[in-house]
């Protein structure tokens, strides 16, 4: 899904930097890729490049927890029980949401219970401009397929539901909303400039 979105945005003229975990997928045409292997590395890469971006689409399924004491070598088995202690990883989306300012921030949610309520709560909690809810209730949607079923919720309470479509088509719909955001931002900026010019002339 992330690669499909990157390809759609690049095809529309955006300069796209794709922060990606290990994958066999080819880099979309015109996209710059930064390769990472851990959640910590992904956080560091996103935090580093966000200042130079107009926005970010946060669609990676990053692990919420990581081993507290990772081993540098093989852990030999024994007859006793092994307890694994986990600690929280850095919340990349929430971190960028704090510093986003006027930039666009798009989030993703994959829920199994109270899907829409949880997605809308996450939209507010992480300061997203809109959020894409992934459905797992329909066959052919979610991970490991070429299709997806998404619902987009905006900050102003608008809900856009899409049927089961290809991930390319879903990415195109998401790119439409990204474009619409920047078009509205440009119009508001122009109106403010005109207002300031009028006030100055008066």
XYZ file of N, CA, C and O in Angstrom, residues 57-198:
568
model
N 2.689 10.706 4.847
C 1.650 9.676 4.859
C 2.212 8.502 5.662
O 3.185 7.870 5.248
N 1.594 8.221 6.800
C 2.128 7.233 7.740
C 1.381 5.908 7.576
O 0.391 5.653 8.260
N 1.835 5.074 6.648
C 1.082 3.849 6.358
C 1.827 2.564 6.724
O 1.314 1.479 6.489
N 3.012 2.684 7.310
C 3.756 1.476 7.680
C 3.166 0.854 8.939
O 2.743 1.562 9.857
N 3.117 -0.465 8.985
C 2.650 -1.183 10.176
C 3.855 -1.427 11.081
O 4.446 -2.503 11.103
N 4.232 -0.396 11.820
C 5.434 -0.451 12.653
C 5.118 -1.185 13.960
O 4.065 -0.968 14.566
N 6.037 -2.032 14.406
C 5.838 -2.772 15.656
C 5.702 -1.804 16.824
O 6.445 -0.828 16.932
N 4.742 -2.066 17.706
C 4.529 -1.217 18.884
C 5.487 -1.552 20.022
O 5.691 -0.738 20.926
N 6.060 -2.760 19.988
C 6.955 -3.194 21.055
C 8.219 -3.819 20.463
O 8.213 -4.333 19.346
N 9.288 -3.775 21.260
C 10.565 -4.360 20.842
C 11.204 -5.023 22.064
O 10.918 -4.621 23.212
N 12.043 -6.047 21.891
C 12.676 -6.696 23.040
C 13.487 -5.713 23.879
O 14.223 -4.886 23.338
N 13.338 -5.802 25.196
C 14.073 -4.901 26.096
C 15.562 -5.198 26.078
O 16.392 -4.291 26.194
N 15.920 -6.468 25.936
C 17.338 -6.857 25.932
C 17.610 -7.772 24.737
O 17.673 -8.999 24.881
N 17.749 -7.203 23.545
C 18.002 -8.037 22.371
C 19.356 -8.732 22.473
O 20.308 -8.188 23.034
N 19.420 -9.941 21.962
C 20.654 -10.723 22.004
C 21.442 -10.512 20.718
O 20.871 -10.438 19.627
N 22.753 -10.404 20.849
C 23.615 -10.232 19.671
C 23.902 -11.560 18.976
O 24.423 -11.591 17.870
N 23.555 -12.661 19.637
C 23.792 -13.980 19.058
C 22.624 -14.905 19.299
O 21.568 -14.495 19.813
N 22.758 -16.148 18.914
C 21.693 -17.131 19.079
C 21.449 -17.408 20.561
O 22.385 -17.543 21.340
N 20.170 -17.474 20.935
C 19.807 -17.819 22.301
C 19.602 -19.338 22.365
O 18.715 -19.877 21.712
N 20.450 -20.010 23.124
C 20.377 -21.469 23.208
C 19.176 -21.891 24.054
O 18.847 -21.259 25.059
N 18.527 -22.933 23.621
C 17.375 -23.417 24.382
C 17.838 -24.166 25.624
O 18.943 -24.702 25.691
N 16.972 -24.183 26.625
C 17.230 -24.966 27.839
C 15.909 -25.540 28.330
O 14.876 -25.383 27.690
N 15.937 -26.217 29.465
C 14.742 -26.893 29.948
C 13.788 -25.960 30.687
O 12.651 -26.316 30.957
N 14.259 -24.786 31.048
C 13.420 -23.866 31.794
C 12.556 -22.993 30.890
O 12.633 -23.047 29.662
N 11.716 -22.182 31.523
C 10.850 -21.254 30.799
C 11.626 -19.993 30.450
O 12.485 -19.554 31.216
N 11.353 -19.427 29.296
C 11.987 -18.168 28.920
C 10.924 -17.074 28.872
O 9.908 -17.213 28.192
N 11.153 -16.019 29.608
C 10.256 -14.866 29.613
C 10.863 -13.758 28.761
O 12.050 -13.434 28.900
N 10.054 -13.191 27.915
C 10.513 -12.136 27.021
C 9.921 -10.806 27.466
O 8.698 -10.638 27.502
N 10.769 -9.859 27.827
C 10.309 -8.538 28.250
C 10.333 -7.588 27.049
O 11.336 -7.495 26.340
N 9.219 -6.891 26.845
C 9.102 -5.967 25.729
C 8.946 -4.539 26.233
O 8.375 -4.304 27.301
N 9.440 -3.586 25.455
C 9.259 -2.171 25.760
C 8.626 -1.489 24.551
O 8.724 -1.974 23.426
N 7.964 -0.351 24.790
C 7.306 0.371 23.716
C 8.327 0.971 22.761
O 9.369 1.469 23.166
N 8.007 0.923 21.480
C 8.819 1.627 20.494
C 8.348 3.082 20.425
O 7.274 3.430 20.920
N 9.160 3.933 19.824
C 8.785 5.333 19.650
C 7.585 5.425 18.709
O 7.562 4.798 17.657
N 6.566 6.193 19.103
C 5.381 6.382 18.273
C 5.710 7.435 17.215
O 5.692 8.638 17.497
N 6.004 6.988 16.002
C 6.456 7.893 14.947
C 5.373 8.897 14.576
O 5.610 10.104 14.496
N 4.160 8.406 14.343
C 3.077 9.278 13.907
C 2.742 10.325 14.963
O 2.552 11.510 14.645
N 2.669 9.911 16.224
C 2.352 10.855 17.296
C 3.441 11.909 17.428
O 3.156 13.090 17.669
N 4.695 11.505 17.272
C 5.807 12.444 17.363
C 5.733 13.500 16.265
O 5.906 14.697 16.517
N 5.454 13.070 15.036
C 5.342 14.026 13.938
C 4.096 14.895 14.102
O 4.087 16.068 13.707
N 3.035 14.325 14.702
C 1.810 15.085 14.919
C 2.025 16.269 15.838
O 1.378 17.317 15.682
N 2.933 16.136 16.799
C 3.226 17.218 17.739
C 3.896 18.388 17.031
O 3.647 19.554 17.349
N 4.741 18.079 16.046
C 5.541 19.123 15.394
C 5.057 19.502 14.006
O 5.693 20.282 13.313
N 3.898 19.008 13.565
C 3.506 19.146 12.172
C 3.167 20.564 11.744
O 3.370 20.932 10.597
N 2.640 21.398 12.642
C 2.276 22.757 12.243
C 1.208 22.738 11.164
O 0.182 22.077 11.306
N 1.457 23.441 10.045
C 0.500 23.514 8.945
C 0.689 22.400 7.921
O -0.002 22.362 6.907
N 1.628 21.509 8.160
C 1.894 20.436 7.206
C 0.804 19.371 7.243
O 0.075 19.236 8.216
N 0.737 18.604 6.160
C -0.232 17.511 6.058
C 0.301 16.280 6.780
O 1.467 15.921 6.625
N -0.566 15.637 7.545
C -0.205 14.373 8.177
C -1.364 13.403 8.010
O -2.478 13.666 8.457
N -1.088 12.299 7.322
C -2.097 11.282 7.031
C -1.754 10.018 7.816
O -0.609 9.565 7.802
N -2.743 9.467 8.499
C -2.523 8.256 9.268
C -3.307 7.076 8.728
O -4.216 7.236 7.899
N -2.961 5.897 9.197
C -3.670 4.665 8.847
C -4.101 3.970 10.135
O -3.440 4.086 11.173
N -5.211 3.265 10.063
C -5.688 2.492 11.207
C -6.169 1.138 10.711
O -6.872 1.056 9.709
N -5.767 0.102 11.408
C -6.266 -1.243 11.128
C -6.863 -1.762 12.422
O -6.146 -1.972 13.401
N -8.176 -1.873 12.456
C -8.875 -2.210 13.691
C -9.656 -3.511 13.526
O -10.047 -3.878 12.418
N -9.886 -4.194 14.655
C -10.697 -5.409 14.639
C -12.001 -5.219 15.410
O -12.947 -5.983 15.220
N -12.061 -4.204 16.284
C -13.275 -3.919 17.062
C -13.567 -2.424 17.009
O -12.639 -1.607 17.056
N -14.844 -2.078 16.928
C -15.245 -0.664 16.898
C -14.376 0.115 15.913
O -13.777 1.141 16.257
N -14.301 -0.393 14.687
C -13.363 0.124 13.694
C -13.439 1.640 13.524
O -12.429 2.344 13.639
N -14.627 2.138 13.212
C -14.757 3.545 12.873
C -14.505 4.435 14.089
O -13.843 5.472 13.983
N -15.020 4.055 15.244
C -14.824 4.853 16.456
C -13.345 4.922 16.824
O -12.823 5.991 17.173
N -12.657 3.797 16.734
C -11.234 3.772 17.069
C -10.409 4.565 16.065
O -9.448 5.249 16.441
N -10.769 4.474 14.785
C -10.047 5.229 13.763
C -10.218 6.731 13.974
O -9.259 7.502 13.880
N -11.450 7.163 14.266
C -11.710 8.584 14.472
C -11.029 9.104 15.736
O -10.552 10.243 15.774
N -10.955 8.266 16.762
C -10.248 8.652 17.985
C -8.752 8.807 17.705
O -8.100 9.732 18.208
N -8.208 7.929 16.904
C -6.791 8.000 16.540
C -6.510 9.239 15.694
O -5.463 9.872 15.833
N -7.442 9.599 14.830
C -7.326 10.804 14.005
C -7.089 12.031 14.883
O -6.187 12.843 14.615
N -7.877 12.156 15.950
C -7.762 13.304 16.850
C -6.517 13.190 17.724
O -5.752 14.144 17.881
N -6.296 12.002 18.276
C -5.215 11.788 19.235
C -3.840 12.067 18.634
O -2.944 12.602 19.304
N -3.664 11.715 17.361
C -2.349 11.859 16.743
C -2.251 13.063 15.810
O -1.255 13.227 15.102
N -3.297 13.901 15.820
C -3.268 15.161 15.075
C -3.143 14.946 13.572
O -2.430 15.687 12.877
N -3.855 13.928 13.055
C -3.869 13.701 11.611
C -4.843 14.670 10.938
O -5.802 15.135 11.551
N -4.607 14.942 9.663
C -5.555 15.719 8.869
C -6.640 14.809 8.300
O -7.783 15.214 8.167
N -6.251 13.594 7.927
C -7.237 12.556 7.649
C -6.621 11.200 7.922
O -5.393 11.063 8.017
N -7.483 10.223 8.116
C -7.009 8.880 8.452
C -7.678 7.871 7.534
O -8.840 8.034 7.145
N -6.930 6.837 7.181
C -7.411 5.783 6.297
C -7.630 4.524 7.127
O -6.688 3.976 7.698
N -8.882 4.094 7.205
C -9.212 2.877 7.946
C -9.139 1.686 7.002
O -9.831 1.644 5.984
N -8.294 0.726 7.346
C -8.207 -0.529 6.597
C -9.205 -1.524 7.166
O -9.328 -1.657 8.384
N -9.908 -2.221 6.293
C -10.853 -3.237 6.749
C -10.223 -4.623 6.679
O -9.522 -4.952 5.732
N -10.475 -5.404 7.712
C -10.080 -6.817 7.694
C -11.308 -7.723 7.670
O -11.197 -8.939 7.749
N -12.487 -7.112 7.574
C -13.730 -7.879 7.623
C -14.092 -8.511 6.282
O -14.912 -9.408 6.222
N -13.478 -8.020 5.205
C -13.849 -8.490 3.877
C -12.729 -9.328 3.260
O -11.550 -8.963 3.349
N -13.101 -10.416 2.642
C -12.114 -11.250 1.964
C -11.458 -10.454 0.846
O -12.121 -9.769 0.070
N -10.126 -10.513 0.793
C -9.395 -9.790 -0.239
C -8.906 -8.431 0.202
O -8.266 -7.716 -0.568
N -9.181 -8.046 1.464
C -8.728 -6.763 1.977
C -7.652 -6.985 3.040
O -7.621 -8.007 3.711
N -6.762 -5.983 3.176
C -5.726 -6.074 4.205
C -4.387 -6.485 3.648
O -4.038 -6.179 2.512
N -3.617 -7.215 4.456
C -2.251 -7.575 4.088
C -2.213 -8.761 3.127
O -3.083 -9.621 3.139
N -1.163 -8.794 2.313
C -0.910 -9.952 1.461
C -1.855 -10.114 0.296
O -1.968 -11.209 -0.261
N -2.551 -9.059 -0.077
C -3.454 -9.132 -1.224
C -3.179 -7.960 -2.153
O -2.502 -6.998 -1.799
N -3.733 -8.026 -3.356
C -3.600 -6.932 -4.316
C -4.777 -5.970 -4.238
O -4.844 -5.001 -4.995
N -5.707 -6.247 -3.338
C -6.893 -5.392 -3.192
C -6.998 -4.885 -1.750
O -6.351 -5.419 -0.840
N -7.823 -3.875 -1.583
C -8.017 -3.312 -0.250
C -9.386 -2.645 -0.175
O -9.967 -2.289 -1.203
N -9.892 -2.498 1.035
C -11.146 -1.790 1.253
C -10.894 -0.748 2.332
O -10.565 -1.092 3.473
N -11.016 0.518 1.955
C -10.655 1.582 2.880
C -11.799 2.572 3.066
O -12.667 2.717 2.210
N -11.775 3.236 4.211
C -12.669 4.353 4.507
C -11.809 5.501 4.995
O -10.948 5.308 5.862
N -12.015 6.680 4.432
C -11.220 7.847 4.790
C -12.072 8.790 5.636
O -13.194 9.143 5.258
N -11.531 9.183 6.791
C -12.194 10.142 7.683
C -11.341 11.406 7.741
O -10.122 11.333 7.930
N -11.986 12.563 7.582
C -11.274 13.830 7.630
C -11.513 14.517 8.969
O -12.426 14.156 9.720
N -10.717 15.534 9.256
C -10.832 16.257 10.525
C -12.166 16.988 10.651
O -12.636 17.235 11.759
N -12.756 17.351 9.499
C -14.027 18.074 9.560
C -15.236 17.135 9.574
O -16.372 17.556 9.359
N -14.993 15.846 9.826
C -16.086 14.910 10.030
C -16.642 14.247 8.786
O -17.637 13.531 8.858
N -15.993 14.436 7.636
C -16.467 13.817 6.400
C -15.958 12.376 6.312
O -14.811 12.086 6.643
N -16.838 11.484 5.861
C -16.509 10.056 5.735
C -16.616 9.641 4.279
O -17.642 9.857 3.641
N -15.548 9.054 3.734
C -15.535 8.572 2.354
C -15.262 7.073 2.379
O -14.161 6.642 2.717
N -16.266 6.263 2.051
C -16.120 4.807 2.056
C -15.943 4.298 0.624
O -16.661 4.718 -0.282
N -15.002 3.382 0.447
C -14.725 2.814 -0.876
C -14.984 1.312 -0.850
O -14.744 0.648 0.166
N -15.439 0.754 -1.959
C -15.649 -0.699 -2.022
C -14.300 -1.412 -2.135
O -13.236 -0.775 -2.123
N -14.328 -2.728 -2.235
C -13.107 -3.492 -2.437
C -12.532 -3.132 -3.808
O -13.169 -3.357 -4.839
N -11.344 -2.541 -3.818
C -10.698 -2.091 -5.057
C -9.227 -2.493 -5.019
O -8.706 -2.917 -3.982
N -8.549 -2.346 -6.138
C -7.122 -2.651 -6.158
C -6.378 -1.657 -5.276
O -6.856 -0.544 -5.026
N -5.207 -2.047 -4.820
C -4.423 -1.147 -3.987
C -3.967 0.074 -4.782
O -3.815 1.163 -4.215
N -3.795 -0.089 -6.079
C -3.461 1.063 -6.920
C -4.614 2.058 -6.930
O -4.409 3.276 -6.822
N -5.843 1.552 -7.053
C -7.022 2.430 -7.041
C -7.200 3.077 -5.671
O -7.563 4.257 -5.570
N -6.953 2.318 -4.608
C -7.044 2.884 -3.258
C -5.993 3.973 -3.066
O -6.270 5.029 -2.487
N -4.788 3.725 -3.570
C -3.722 4.726 -3.482
C -4.090 5.981 -4.254
O -3.790 7.099 -3.831
N -4.743 5.812 -5.390
C -5.180 6.956 -6.189
C -6.206 7.785 -5.424
O -6.161 9.032 -5.445
N -7.125 7.124 -4.728
C -8.129 7.831 -3.931
C -7.468 8.613 -2.804
O -7.840 9.761 -2.515
N -6.482 8.001 -2.162
C -5.754 8.684 -1.084
C -4.982 9.882 -1.640
O -4.971 10.966 -1.049
N -4.361 9.703 -2.807
C -3.628 10.799 -3.450
C -4.572 11.942 -3.818
O -4.191 13.121 -3.755
N -5.816 11.612 -4.199
C -6.813 12.651 -4.476
C -7.030 13.531 -3.245
O -7.116 14.759 -3.351
N -7.128 12.904 -2.088
C -7.350 13.654 -0.850
C -6.121 14.487 -0.485
O -6.254 15.594 0.053
N -4.938 13.958 -0.762
C -3.708 14.725 -0.531
C -3.698 15.972 -1.411
O -3.433 17.085 -0.946
N -4.017 15.795 -2.680
C -4.071 16.934 -3.603
C -5.106 17.954 -3.158
O -4.864 19.174 -3.202
N -6.259 17.465 -2.742
C -7.331 18.369 -2.307
C -6.885 19.200 -1.105
O -7.187 20.393 -1.013
N -6.144 18.573 -0.183
C -5.640 19.294 0.985
C -4.754 20.454 0.559
O -4.906 21.583 1.050
N -3.827 20.197 -0.351
C -2.899 21.248 -0.760
C -3.577 22.309 -1.619
O -3.200 23.488 -1.570
N -4.580 21.916 -2.378
C -5.343 22.902 -3.143
C -6.082 23.851 -2.206
O -6.074 25.072 -2.409
N -6.713 23.305 -1.171
C -7.413 24.140 -0.195
C -6.429 25.027 0.558
O -6.717 26.200 0.829
N -5.264 24.475 0.897
C -4.251 25.252 1.599
C -3.781 26.423 0.747
O -3.600 27.539 1.242
N -3.607 26.176 -0.561
C -3.166 27.235 -1.473
C -4.222 28.332 -1.588
O -3.901 29.525 -1.606
N -5.497 27.940 -1.661
C -6.588 28.917 -1.754
C -6.650 29.774 -0.496
O -6.779 30.998 -0.560
N -6.547 29.134 0.684
C -6.577 29.876 1.941
C -5.399 30.820 2.053
O -5.530 31.952 2.525
N -4.229 30.354 1.611
C -3.035 31.200 1.637
C -3.211 32.423 0.751
O -2.858 33.542 1.128
N -3.780 32.208 -0.437
C -4.007 33.319 -1.365
C -5.010 34.312 -0.782
O -4.834 35.533 -0.889
N -6.067 33.814 -0.150
C -7.066 34.696 0.466
C -6.435 35.528 1.582
O -6.714 36.728 1.721
N -5.583 34.891 2.388
C -4.928 35.615 3.475
C -3.989 36.687 2.949
O -3.899 37.786 3.510
N -3.285 36.368 1.841
C -2.394 37.353 1.238
C -3.180 38.552 0.720
O -2.771 39.699 0.884
N -4.326 38.276 0.096
C -5.166 39.363 -0.406
C -5.698 40.211 0.741
O -5.747 41.439 0.655
N -6.102 39.539 1.832
C -6.621 40.258 2.987
C -5.547 41.150 3.583
O -5.788 42.322 3.903
N -4.334 40.615 3.721
C -3.230 41.384 4.276
C -2.888 42.575 3.369
O -2.569 43.662 3.854
N -2.950 42.357 2.059
C -2.645 43.430 1.127
C -3.695 44.530 1.222
O -3.379 45.725 1.166
N -4.957 44.150 1.389
C -6.051 45.123 1.523
C -5.887 45.921 2.812
O -6.040 47.151 2.827
